[in-house]
């Protein structure tokens, strides 16, 4: 009976994580759209920031619940780590979006668009993987794809940086784009961190 | 009897944390003073560095004690996390102070002064909150204020960055100030991390 | 008998960590060599990247084993932390190496060579310390030396940064070298993080 009483509460964690993953993927899609329709950038930044705030609230809710609950469906430290890593992804997506405004970027580069596209695909894998924690099956394929995307992102980043120092005469443009490419690259890296936490959870519960 | 023997040791953790919080707030006040009396910057950097070393020693002492103690007043991982996050705050305050010297900054901007002021107020909240862990009451108001200050800091940072790329012709000045604004902003972010760890401790012991 | 069955598995963790430490030190030596024979830089970058990939695989293996094993020779969270921190060191060494190529650096500065030399010595201390976890004796001297080297690195970094803004007229060179000095400095800082995790392990098992 004690177990039964806890079931709805256990389910809640999965719901929270699914919701977070959904917001993160949505923010990635908004970033990619923003880079395609850059004349409406400010509106996209506002919408991404809104999703980022919702993830902050979800993280806060998860941590609060975690500290008031004795029994959790997955280990406490894994719940904490997963919430933290998911939050890092959207923080960096939000940071990339808002910095393009702060830096008064006039035109988004082709490489930045490709990086945003990698983030869209990596966060889609996160959505699928998070949805499968509950049944703990079929996650492996998503980890493999996320690692592949991280390599794809790495190649893009290295090319972008090399090209940046080749092409640009204007140091201020170099400063801005170096920072933007790095932020986009770090978003992809954080998706890999999410995959690593999910893999640890999967193995423990195997 | 076993319990009684441990009581003085338990108290020690609270003393260590109060001492650390005090040093961090003192270093923030020195930073703000330094920014107001910038002709004496070197002396302030020296005094901040001294407090930073004392916090390093306190962190080390806490970790050592933690690994030799079986029973702790609050969870081991929380003690570890709190010491680490407090140390991050003073590391960044020290970094901001010493970089103004390394960068041979001639005059501190109004925005940097405002950021330092936010750090002073956020670290004051940390002092109050840390002092209340022991009784575990009245902490909430300090968390709310720290989150509000983090938002205040965020607005300052975004304005500073946008203005930096608007105003400056000299890329070297942009490089320096971008770095300084970021370091000050990160100090405030770390105060929020401290608040989050304290909130987790509060909830667990509620 | 249960204990006996686990012994070979316990030994495995020590083997993995010794192997990781060896790769990290080897990558540091390659970095220092690369800085001395910079005409062959690309070949060195390739070899360092190869070691970095091997450490990624080892970290992955450790985490996988960790999640399938009930009893471990040292605490799970310490195994996890140690693998993570060791991986951070080689990631930054790899990053420093590959960025010199991406930035099309023509000549390596004397300070960068000295920083690489500090990394070689700090990672040698890590090799020795990691080899001694098993017997848990004689580690202290290596921690002391790593902390001394971190201070040595700190002085180098601060001098390099001050000099960079004194000497250079070309902002693009400042951007590149600021980034390279920081990455090298962070490699040394991460060696200290490794020492701190090792010290925690040592104290717990004392």
Coordinates of C-alpha atoms in Angstrom, one line a residue:
Chain A
X1 CA 0.0 0.0 0.0
X2 CA 2.9 2.3 0.8
X3 CA 4.3 1.5 -2.7
X4 CA 0.9 2.2 -4.3
X5 CA 0.5 5.6 -2.6
X6 CA 3.9 6.6 -4.1
X7 CA 3.2 5.6 -7.7
X8 CA 1.5 8.8 -8.8
X9 CA 4.4 10.8 -7.3
X10 CA 6.9 8.6 -9.2
X11 CA 5.1 9.2 -12.4
X12 CA 5.4 12.9 -11.8
X13 CA 9.2 12.9 -12.3
X14 CA 8.8 11.3 -15.7
X15 CA 6.2 13.9 -16.6
X16 CA 8.4 16.7 -15.5
X17 CA 11.3 15.4 -17.6
X18 CA 9.2 14.9 -20.6
X19 CA 7.9 18.4 -20.3
X20 CA 11.5 19.8 -19.9
X21 CA 12.7 17.9 -22.9
X22 CA 9.8 19.2 -25.0
X23 CA 10.5 22.8 -24.0
X24 CA 14.2 22.4 -24.9
X25 CA 13.4 20.9 -28.3
X26 CA 10.9 23.7 -28.9
X27 CA 13.5 26.3 -28.0
X28 CA 15.9 24.7 -30.4
X29 CA 13.4 24.9 -33.2
X30 CA 12.7 28.5 -32.4
X31 CA 16.4 29.2 -32.6
X32 CA 16.7 27.6 -36.0
X33 CA 13.6 29.5 -37.2
X34 CA 15.0 32.8 -35.8
X35 CA 18.2 32.2 -37.8
X36 CA 16.2 31.8 -40.9
X37 CA 13.9 34.8 -40.3
X38 CA 16.3 37.1 -38.7
X39 CA 14.2 40.2 -39.2
X40 CA 11.9 38.9 -36.5
X41 CA 14.8 38.0 -34.1
X42 CA 13.5 39.9 -31.1
X43 CA 10.2 38.1 -31.1
X44 CA 12.0 34.7 -31.2
X45 CA 14.3 35.7 -28.4
X46 CA 11.3 36.6 -26.3
X47 CA 9.7 33.2 -26.9
X48 CA 12.9 31.3 -26.2
X49 CA 13.4 33.2 -23.0
X50 CA 9.8 32.2 -22.0
X51 CA 10.6 28.5 -22.5
X52 CA 13.8 28.9 -20.5
X53 CA 11.9 30.4 -17.6
X54 CA 9.5 27.5 -17.7
X55 CA 12.4 25.1 -17.5
X56 CA 13.8 27.0 -14.6
X57 CA 10.5 26.5 -12.8
X58 CA 10.4 22.8 -13.7
X59 CA 13.9 22.3 -12.4
X60 CA 13.0 24.1 -9.2
X61 CA 9.9 22.0 -8.8
X62 CA 11.9 18.8 -9.4
X63 CA 14.6 19.8 -6.8
X64 CA 11.9 20.7 -4.3
X65 CA 10.0 17.5 -4.7
X66 CA 13.2 15.5 -4.6
X67 CA 14.0 16.9 -1.2
X68 CA 10.6 16.1 0.2
X69 CA 10.4 12.6 -1.2
X70 CA 12.0 9.5 0.3
X71 CA 11.4 7.1 -2.5
X72 CA 12.1 8.0 -6.1
X73 CA 11.7 5.9 -9.2
X74 CA 15.3 6.6 -10.2
X75 CA 18.3 7.5 -7.9
X76 CA 18.1 11.0 -6.4
X77 CA 21.5 12.1 -7.7
X78 CA 20.5 11.0 -11.2
X79 CA 17.2 13.0 -11.1
X80 CA 19.2 16.0 -9.9
X81 CA 21.9 15.5 -12.6
X82 CA 19.4 15.1 -15.4
X83 CA 17.4 18.2 -14.4
X84 CA 20.6 20.2 -14.2
X85 CA 22.0 19.0 -17.5
X86 CA 18.7 19.6 -19.3
X87 CA 18.6 23.1 -17.9
X88 CA 22.1 23.7 -19.1
X89 CA 21.0 23.0 -22.7
X90 CA 18.2 25.5 -22.7
X91 CA 20.3 28.1 -20.9
X92 CA 22.9 28.0 -23.7
X93 CA 20.2 28.1 -26.5
X94 CA 18.7 31.1 -24.7
X95 CA 22.2 32.7 -24.4
X96 CA 23.0 32.1 -28.1
X97 CA 19.7 33.7 -29.1
X98 CA 19.9 36.7 -26.8
X99 CA 23.6 37.4 -27.6
X100 CA 22.8 37.8 -31.4
X101 CA 20.6 40.7 -30.3
X102 CA 23.0 42.2 -27.8
X103 CA 25.8 41.9 -30.4
X104 CA 23.6 43.6 -33.0
X105 CA 24.3 40.9 -35.5
X106 CA 23.0 41.9 -38.9
X107 CA 23.1 38.6 -40.7
X108 CA 23.4 35.0 -39.4
X109 CA 26.2 32.9 -41.0
X110 CA 25.6 29.7 -42.8
X111 CA 27.7 27.8 -40.2
X112 CA 25.5 29.2 -37.3
X113 CA 22.4 27.9 -39.1
X114 CA 24.0 24.5 -39.5
X115 CA 24.9 24.5 -35.8
X116 CA 21.3 25.4 -34.9
X117 CA 20.1 22.5 -37.1
X118 CA 22.4 20.1 -35.3
X119 CA 20.9 21.4 -32.0
X120 CA 17.3 20.8 -33.3
X121 CA 18.2 17.2 -34.2
X122 CA 20.1 16.5 -30.9
X123 CA 17.2 17.8 -28.8
X124 CA 14.8 15.7 -30.8
X125 CA 16.8 12.7 -29.8
X126 CA 16.7 13.9 -26.2
X127 CA 12.9 14.0 -26.4
X128 CA 12.8 10.4 -27.6
X129 CA 15.3 9.1 -25.1
X130 CA 13.7 10.9 -22.1
X131 CA 10.3 9.4 -23.1
X132 CA 11.8 5.9 -22.9
X133 CA 13.4 6.1 -19.4
X134 CA 10.1 4.8 -18.0
X135 CA 10.2 1.5 -19.9
X136 CA 14.0 1.6 -20.1
X137 CA 14.2 0.1 -23.6
X138 CA 15.3 1.4 -27.0
X139 CA 17.4 4.2 -25.6
X140 CA 20.7 3.1 -27.1
X141 CA 20.0 4.3 -30.7
X142 CA 19.4 7.8 -29.4
X143 CA 22.7 7.9 -27.5
X144 CA 24.5 6.8 -30.7
X145 CA 22.8 9.5 -32.7
X146 CA 23.5 12.2 -30.1
X147 CA 27.2 11.2 -30.1
X148 CA 27.2 11.3 -33.9
X149 CA 25.6 14.8 -33.9
X150 CA 28.2 16.0 -31.3
X151 CA 30.9 15.0 -33.8
X152 CA 29.1 16.7 -36.6
X153 CA 28.9 19.9 -34.4
X154 CA 32.6 19.6 -33.5
X155 CA 33.6 19.6 -37.2
X156 CA 31.3 22.6 -37.9
X157 CA 32.8 24.5 -34.9
X158 CA 36.4 23.9 -35.9
X159 CA 35.7 24.9 -39.5
X160 CA 33.9 28.0 -38.3
X161 CA 36.7 29.2 -36.1
X162 CA 39.4 28.6 -38.6
X163 CA 37.4 30.4 -41.3
X164 CA 36.6 33.3 -38.9
X165 CA 40.3 34.1 -38.4
X166 CA 40.9 33.7 -42.1
X167 CA 38.2 35.9 -43.4
X168 CA 37.6 38.7 -41.0
X169 CA 39.3 42.0 -41.0
X170 CA 37.1 43.4 -38.3
X171 CA 38.2 42.3 -34.8
X172 CA 34.8 43.2 -33.3
X173 CA 33.1 40.8 -35.7
X174 CA 35.6 38.1 -34.7
X175 CA 34.9 38.7 -31.0
X176 CA 31.1 38.4 -31.5
X177 CA 31.2 35.3 -33.8
X178 CA 33.8 33.5 -31.8
X179 CA 31.5 33.8 -28.8
X180 CA 28.3 32.8 -30.7
X181 CA 30.0 29.7 -32.4
X182 CA 31.3 28.7 -28.9
X183 CA 27.9 29.1 -27.3
X184 CA 26.2 27.0 -30.0
X185 CA 28.9 24.4 -29.8
X186 CA 28.5 24.2 -26.0
X187 CA 24.7 23.7 -26.4
X188 CA 25.5 20.5 -28.5
X189 CA 28.1 19.4 -26.0
X190 CA 25.5 19.7 -23.2
X191 CA 23.1 17.5 -25.2
X192 CA 25.8 14.8 -25.0
X193 CA 26.1 15.4 -21.3
X194 CA 22.3 14.7 -21.1
X195 CA 22.8 11.5 -23.1
X196 CA 25.6 10.4 -20.7
X197 CA 23.3 10.9 -17.6
X198 CA 20.5 9.1 -19.4
X199 CA 22.9 6.2 -20.2
X200 CA 23.9 6.0 -16.5
X201 CA 20.3 5.9 -15.5
X202 CA 19.5 3.2 -18.1
X203 CA 22.4 1.0 -17.0
X204 CA 21.5 1.2 -13.3
X205 CA 18.0 0.2 -13.9
X206 CA 18.8 -2.5 -16.4
Chain B
X1 CA 27.3 9.3 24.4
X2 CA 28.4 8.7 20.9
X3 CA 26.0 11.4 19.8
X4 CA 27.2 13.8 22.4
X5 CA 30.8 13.4 21.4
X6 CA 29.8 14.4 17.9
X7 CA 27.9 17.5 18.7
X8 CA 30.9 19.9 18.9
X9 CA 32.1 18.5 15.5
X10 CA 28.7 19.1 14.0
X11 CA 28.8 22.7 15.1
X12 CA 32.1 23.1 13.4
X13 CA 30.6 22.8 10.0
X14 CA 28.2 25.7 10.7
X15 CA 31.1 27.8 12.0
X16 CA 33.2 27.1 8.9
X17 CA 30.3 28.0 6.6
X18 CA 29.6 31.2 8.5
X19 CA 33.3 32.1 8.3
X20 CA 33.4 31.5 4.5
X21 CA 30.2 33.5 3.9
X22 CA 31.7 36.4 6.0
X23 CA 34.9 36.3 3.9
X24 CA 33.0 36.3 0.7
X25 CA 30.9 39.3 1.7
X26 CA 34.0 41.1 2.9
X27 CA 35.7 40.5 -0.5
X28 CA 32.6 41.8 -2.3
X29 CA 32.7 45.0 -0.2
X30 CA 36.4 45.4 -1.0
X31 CA 35.7 45.0 -4.7
X32 CA 33.1 47.7 -4.6
X33 CA 35.4 50.0 -2.6
X34 CA 38.2 49.2 -5.1
X35 CA 36.0 50.3 -8.0
X36 CA 35.3 53.6 -6.1
X37 CA 38.9 54.3 -5.2
X38 CA 40.6 52.8 -8.2
X39 CA 44.0 54.6 -7.6
X40 CA 44.5 52.2 -4.7
X41 CA 43.4 49.1 -6.7
X42 CA 46.6 47.1 -6.1
X43 CA 46.1 47.2 -2.4
X44 CA 42.5 46.0 -2.7
X45 CA 43.5 43.2 -5.0
X46 CA 46.0 42.0 -2.4
X47 CA 43.4 42.0 0.4
X48 CA 40.8 40.2 -1.8
X49 CA 43.4 37.6 -2.7
X50 CA 44.1 37.1 1.0
X51 CA 40.4 36.4 1.7
X52 CA 40.3 34.1 -1.3
X53 CA 43.2 32.1 0.2
X54 CA 41.5 31.8 3.5
X55 CA 38.4 30.4 1.8
X56 CA 40.6 27.9 0.0
X57 CA 41.9 26.8 3.3
X58 CA 38.4 26.6 4.8
X59 CA 37.1 24.5 1.9
X60 CA 40.1 22.2 2.3
X61 CA 39.4 21.9 6.0
X62 CA 35.7 21.1 5.4
X63 CA 36.5 18.4 2.8
X64 CA 39.1 16.8 5.0
X65 CA 36.8 16.8 8.0
X66 CA 34.0 15.5 5.8
X67 CA 36.1 12.5 4.8
X68 CA 37.0 11.6 8.4
X69 CA 33.6 12.0 9.8
X70 CA 30.8 9.4 9.7
X71 CA 27.9 11.5 11.0
X72 CA 27.3 15.0 9.7
X73 CA 24.6 17.5 10.6
X74 CA 23.6 17.9 7.0
X75 CA 24.1 15.4 4.1
X76 CA 27.7 15.0 3.0
X77 CA 27.0 15.8 -0.6
X78 CA 25.3 19.0 0.4
X79 CA 28.2 20.1 2.6
X80 CA 30.6 19.4 -0.3
X81 CA 28.3 21.2 -2.7
X82 CA 27.9 24.3 -0.5
X83 CA 31.6 24.6 0.2
X84 CA 32.3 24.3 -3.5
X85 CA 29.7 26.9 -4.6
X86 CA 30.8 29.4 -1.9
X87 CA 34.4 29.0 -3.1
X88 CA 33.3 29.6 -6.7
X89 CA 31.8 33.0 -5.7
X90 CA 35.0 34.3 -4.1
X91 CA 37.2 32.9 -6.9
X92 CA 35.2 35.0 -9.4
X93 CA 35.3 38.1 -7.2
X94 CA 39.1 37.6 -6.9
X95 CA 39.4 37.0 -10.7
X96 CA 37.4 40.2 -11.5
X97 CA 39.6 42.2 -9.1
X98 CA 42.9 40.9 -10.4
X99 CA 42.0 41.1 -14.1
X100 CA 41.3 44.9 -13.8
X101 CA 45.0 45.1 -12.9
X102 CA 46.3 42.7 -15.5
X103 CA 44.3 44.5 -18.1
X104 CA 45.7 47.8 -16.9
X105 CA 42.2 49.2 -16.8
X106 CA 42.4 53.0 -16.2
X107 CA 38.9 53.8 -15.2
X108 CA 36.1 51.5 -13.9
X109 CA 32.8 51.9 -15.8
X110 CA 29.5 52.9 -14.1
X111 CA 28.1 49.5 -15.0
X112 CA 30.9 47.5 -13.4
X113 CA 30.3 49.6 -10.2
X114 CA 26.6 48.7 -10.3
X115 CA 27.5 45.0 -10.8
X116 CA 29.8 45.1 -7.8
X117 CA 27.0 46.7 -5.8
X118 CA 24.7 43.8 -6.7
X119 CA 27.4 41.3 -5.6
X120 CA 27.7 43.2 -2.3
X121 CA 24.0 42.8 -1.7
X122 CA 23.8 39.2 -2.9
X123 CA 26.6 38.1 -0.7
X124 CA 25.0 39.9 2.3
X125 CA 21.9 37.7 1.7
X126 CA 24.2 34.7 1.6
X127 CA 25.6 35.7 5.0
X128 CA 22.1 35.9 6.5
X129 CA 20.9 32.6 4.8
X130 CA 24.0 30.6 5.9
X131 CA 23.6 31.8 9.5
X132 CA 20.0 30.4 9.5
X133 CA 20.8 26.9 8.3
X134 CA 21.3 25.8 11.9
X135 CA 17.8 26.7 12.9
X136 CA 16.4 26.1 9.4
X137 CA 13.9 29.0 9.6
X138 CA 13.5 32.3 7.8
X139 CA 15.7 31.4 4.8
X140 CA 13.1 31.8 2.1
X141 CA 13.2 35.6 2.1
X142 CA 16.9 35.5 1.3
X143 CA 16.5 33.1 -1.6
X144 CA 13.8 35.4 -3.1
X145 CA 16.1 38.4 -2.7
X146 CA 19.1 36.6 -4.3
X147 CA 16.9 35.5 -7.3
X148 CA 15.7 39.2 -7.7
X149 CA 19.4 40.4 -7.5
X150 CA 20.4 37.8 -10.1
X151 CA 17.7 39.3 -12.5
X152 CA 19.0 42.8 -11.7
X153 CA 22.5 41.6 -12.5
X154 CA 21.3 40.0 -15.7
X155 CA 19.8 43.2 -17.0
X156 CA 23.0 45.1 -16.1
X157 CA 25.1 42.6 -18.0
X158 CA 23.0 42.6 -21.1
X159 CA 22.9 46.4 -21.2
X160 CA 26.7 46.6 -20.6
X161 CA 27.4 44.1 -23.5
X162 CA 25.1 45.9 -26.0
X163 CA 26.6 49.2 -25.1
X164 CA 30.2 47.9 -25.3
X165 CA 29.7 46.9 -28.9
X166 CA 27.9 50.2 -29.7
X167 CA 30.4 52.6 -28.1
X168 CA 33.8 51.2 -28.5
X169 CA 36.1 51.7 -31.4
X170 CA 39.1 50.0 -29.7
X171 CA 38.8 46.2 -29.9
X172 CA 41.3 45.7 -27.1
X173 CA 39.0 47.7 -24.7
X174 CA 36.1 45.5 -25.9
X175 CA 38.0 42.3 -25.2
X176 CA 38.9 43.5 -21.7
X177 CA 35.5 44.8 -20.7
X178 CA 33.6 41.9 -22.2
X179 CA 35.7 39.6 -20.0
X180 CA 35.3 41.8 -16.9
X181 CA 31.5 42.2 -17.3
X182 CA 31.2 38.4 -17.8
X183 CA 33.3 37.6 -14.7
X184 CA 31.2 40.0 -12.6
X185 CA 28.0 38.5 -14.0
X186 CA 29.2 35.0 -13.3
X187 CA 29.9 36.0 -9.6
X188 CA 26.2 36.9 -9.3
X189 CA 25.1 33.7 -11.0
X190 CA 27.2 31.7 -8.5
X191 CA 25.4 33.5 -5.6
X192 CA 22.2 32.0 -7.0
X193 CA 23.9 28.6 -7.2
X194 CA 24.6 29.0 -3.4
X195 CA 21.0 29.9 -2.8
X196 CA 19.9 26.8 -4.7
X197 CA 22.1 24.5 -2.6
X198 CA 20.9 26.2 0.6
X199 CA 17.3 25.7 -0.5
X200 CA 17.9 22.0 -1.1
X201 CA 19.5 21.7 2.4
X202 CA 16.5 23.6 3.9
X203 CA 13.9 21.3 2.3
X204 CA 15.7 18.1 3.2
X205 CA 15.9 19.1 6.8
X206 CA 12.3 20.6 7.0
Chain C
X1 CA 33.7 -16.2 -1.7
X2 CA 31.5 -13.3 -2.8
X3 CA 34.3 -11.0 -1.9
X4 CA 36.9 -13.1 -3.8
X5 CA 34.8 -13.1 -6.9
X6 CA 34.7 -9.4 -6.9
X7 CA 38.4 -8.8 -6.5
X8 CA 39.4 -9.0 -10.2
X9 CA 36.7 -6.5 -11.0
X10 CA 37.9 -4.1 -8.2
X11 CA 41.4 -4.3 -9.6
X12 CA 40.0 -3.2 -13.0
X13 CA 39.1 0.2 -11.8
X14 CA 42.7 0.8 -10.7
X15 CA 43.9 -0.4 -14.1
X16 CA 41.5 1.9 -15.9
X17 CA 42.6 4.9 -13.9
X18 CA 46.3 4.1 -14.3
X19 CA 45.7 3.8 -18.0
X20 CA 43.9 7.2 -18.2
X21 CA 46.6 8.9 -16.2
X22 CA 49.2 7.5 -18.5
X23 CA 47.4 8.8 -21.6
X24 CA 47.0 12.2 -20.0
X25 CA 50.7 12.5 -19.2
X26 CA 51.6 11.3 -22.7
X27 CA 49.3 13.9 -24.3
X28 CA 51.0 16.6 -22.1
X29 CA 54.4 15.5 -23.3
X30 CA 53.2 15.5 -26.9
X31 CA 51.9 19.1 -26.4
X32 CA 55.3 20.2 -25.0
X33 CA 57.1 18.5 -27.9
X34 CA 54.6 20.1 -30.4
X35 CA 55.4 23.5 -29.0
X36 CA 59.1 22.8 -29.5
X37 CA 58.7 21.4 -33.1
X38 CA 55.9 23.5 -34.3
X39 CA 56.5 22.8 -38.0
X40 CA 55.1 19.3 -37.3
X41 CA 52.1 20.6 -35.3
X42 CA 49.4 18.8 -37.3
X43 CA 50.9 15.4 -36.6
X44 CA 51.1 16.1 -32.9
X45 CA 47.5 17.3 -32.8
X46 CA 46.4 14.1 -34.5
X47 CA 48.3 12.0 -31.9
X48 CA 46.9 14.0 -28.9
X49 CA 43.3 13.7 -30.4
X50 CA 43.9 9.9 -30.5
X51 CA 44.8 9.8 -26.8
X52 CA 41.8 12.0 -26.0
X53 CA 39.5 9.5 -27.8
X54 CA 41.0 6.6 -25.8
X55 CA 40.3 8.5 -22.6
X56 CA 36.7 9.1 -23.7
X57 CA 36.4 5.3 -24.2
X58 CA 37.9 4.6 -20.8
X59 CA 35.6 7.0 -19.1
X60 CA 32.7 5.4 -20.8
X61 CA 33.8 2.0 -19.8
X62 CA 34.3 3.1 -16.2
X63 CA 30.8 4.6 -16.0
X64 CA 29.2 1.5 -17.6
X65 CA 31.0 -0.8 -15.2
X66 CA 30.1 1.4 -12.3
X67 CA 26.4 1.2 -13.1
X68 CA 26.5 -2.6 -13.4
X69 CA 28.5 -3.2 -10.2
X70 CA 27.2 -3.3 -6.7
X71 CA 30.4 -3.3 -4.8
X72 CA 33.3 -1.0 -5.8
X73 CA 36.8 -0.6 -4.2
X74 CA 36.2 3.1 -3.7
X75 CA 32.9 5.0 -3.4
X76 CA 30.9 5.2 -6.6
X77 CA 30.7 9.0 -6.6
X78 CA 34.5 9.2 -6.2
X79 CA 35.1 6.9 -9.1
X80 CA 32.7 8.9 -11.2
X81 CA 34.3 12.2 -10.1
X82 CA 37.8 11.0 -10.7
X83 CA 37.0 9.7 -14.2
X84 CA 35.3 13.0 -15.0
X85 CA 38.2 15.2 -13.7
X86 CA 40.9 13.2 -15.5
X87 CA 38.8 13.5 -18.7
X88 CA 38.6 17.3 -18.3
X89 CA 42.4 17.5 -18.2
X90 CA 43.0 15.7 -21.5
X91 CA 40.0 17.6 -23.1
X92 CA 41.7 20.9 -22.4
X93 CA 45.2 19.7 -23.5
X94 CA 43.5 18.5 -26.8
X95 CA 41.7 21.8 -27.1
X96 CA 44.9 23.9 -26.6
X97 CA 46.6 21.8 -29.2
X98 CA 43.9 21.9 -31.8
X99 CA 43.2 25.6 -31.3
X100 CA 46.8 26.5 -32.2
X101 CA 46.1 25.0 -35.6
X102 CA 42.6 26.5 -36.0
X103 CA 44.0 29.9 -35.1
X104 CA 46.9 29.4 -37.6
X105 CA 49.4 30.4 -34.9
X106 CA 52.8 30.8 -36.6
X107 CA 55.0 30.7 -33.6
X108 CA 54.5 29.5 -30.1
X109 CA 55.4 32.0 -27.3
X110 CA 57.9 31.3 -24.6
X111 CA 55.1 31.6 -22.0
X112 CA 53.0 28.9 -23.7
X113 CA 56.0 26.6 -23.7
X114 CA 56.5 27.2 -20.0
X115 CA 52.8 26.5 -19.4
X116 CA 53.1 23.2 -21.3
X117 CA 56.1 22.3 -19.2
X118 CA 54.0 22.9 -16.0
X119 CA 51.3 20.6 -17.5
X120 CA 53.9 17.9 -18.2
X121 CA 55.1 18.0 -14.6
X122 CA 51.6 18.2 -13.0
X123 CA 50.4 15.2 -15.1
X124 CA 53.5 13.2 -14.0
X125 CA 52.4 13.9 -10.4
X126 CA 48.9 12.6 -11.3
X127 CA 50.4 9.4 -12.7
X128 CA 52.3 8.8 -9.5
X129 CA 49.4 9.7 -7.2
X130 CA 46.9 7.5 -9.2
X131 CA 49.3 4.6 -9.0
X132 CA 49.3 4.9 -5.2
X133 CA 45.5 4.9 -4.6
X134 CA 45.6 1.1 -4.3
X135 CA 47.9 1.1 -1.4
X136 CA 46.8 4.5 -0.2
X137 CA 50.2 5.6 1.0
X138 CA 52.7 8.3 -0.1
X139 CA 50.1 10.4 -2.0
X140 CA 50.5 13.6 0.0
X141 CA 53.8 14.6 -1.6
X142 CA 52.2 14.6 -5.0
X143 CA 49.3 16.8 -3.9
X144 CA 51.7 19.3 -2.5
X145 CA 53.7 19.4 -5.7
X146 CA 50.5 19.7 -7.8
X147 CA 49.4 22.7 -5.7
X148 CA 52.8 24.2 -6.1
X149 CA 52.7 23.8 -9.8
X150 CA 49.2 25.3 -9.9
X151 CA 50.6 28.4 -8.3
X152 CA 53.5 28.4 -10.8
X153 CA 51.0 28.2 -13.6
X154 CA 48.9 31.0 -12.1
X155 CA 51.9 33.3 -12.1
X156 CA 52.8 32.4 -15.7
X157 CA 49.2 33.1 -16.8
X158 CA 48.9 36.4 -15.1
X159 CA 52.2 37.6 -16.5
X160 CA 51.2 36.3 -20.0
X161 CA 47.9 38.2 -19.9
X162 CA 49.4 41.5 -18.7
X163 CA 52.2 41.2 -21.3
X164 CA 49.7 40.4 -24.1
X165 CA 47.8 43.7 -23.6
X166 CA 51.1 45.6 -23.3
X167 CA 52.8 44.3 -26.4
X168 CA 50.2 43.6 -29.0
X169 CA 48.9 46.0 -31.5
X170 CA 46.9 43.4 -33.4
X171 CA 43.6 42.6 -31.7
X172 CA 43.3 39.3 -33.5
X173 CA 46.5 38.1 -32.0
X174 CA 45.3 39.2 -28.6
X175 CA 42.0 37.2 -29.1
X176 CA 43.9 34.1 -30.1
X177 CA 46.6 34.2 -27.4
X178 CA 44.2 35.2 -24.6
X179 CA 42.2 32.0 -25.5
X180 CA 45.3 29.8 -25.7
X181 CA 46.8 31.0 -22.4
X182 CA 43.4 30.5 -20.7
X183 CA 43.0 27.0 -22.0
X184 CA 46.6 26.0 -20.9
X185 CA 45.9 27.6 -17.5
X186 CA 42.6 25.7 -17.1
X187 CA 44.4 22.4 -17.9
X188 CA 46.6 23.1 -14.9
X189 CA 43.6 24.0 -12.7
X190 CA 42.0 20.7 -13.7
X191 CA 45.1 18.8 -12.5
X192 CA 44.5 20.5 -9.1
X193 CA 40.9 19.3 -9.3
X194 CA 42.2 15.7 -9.9
X195 CA 44.4 16.1 -6.8
X196 CA 41.5 17.3 -4.7
X197 CA 39.4 14.2 -5.7
X198 CA 42.3 11.9 -5.0
X199 CA 42.8 13.5 -1.6
X200 CA 39.1 13.0 -0.8
X201 CA 39.5 9.3 -1.8
X202 CA 42.7 9.0 0.3
X203 CA 41.1 10.4 3.4
X204 CA 37.9 8.3 3.1
X205 CA 40.0 5.1 2.9
X206 CA 42.5 6.1 5.5

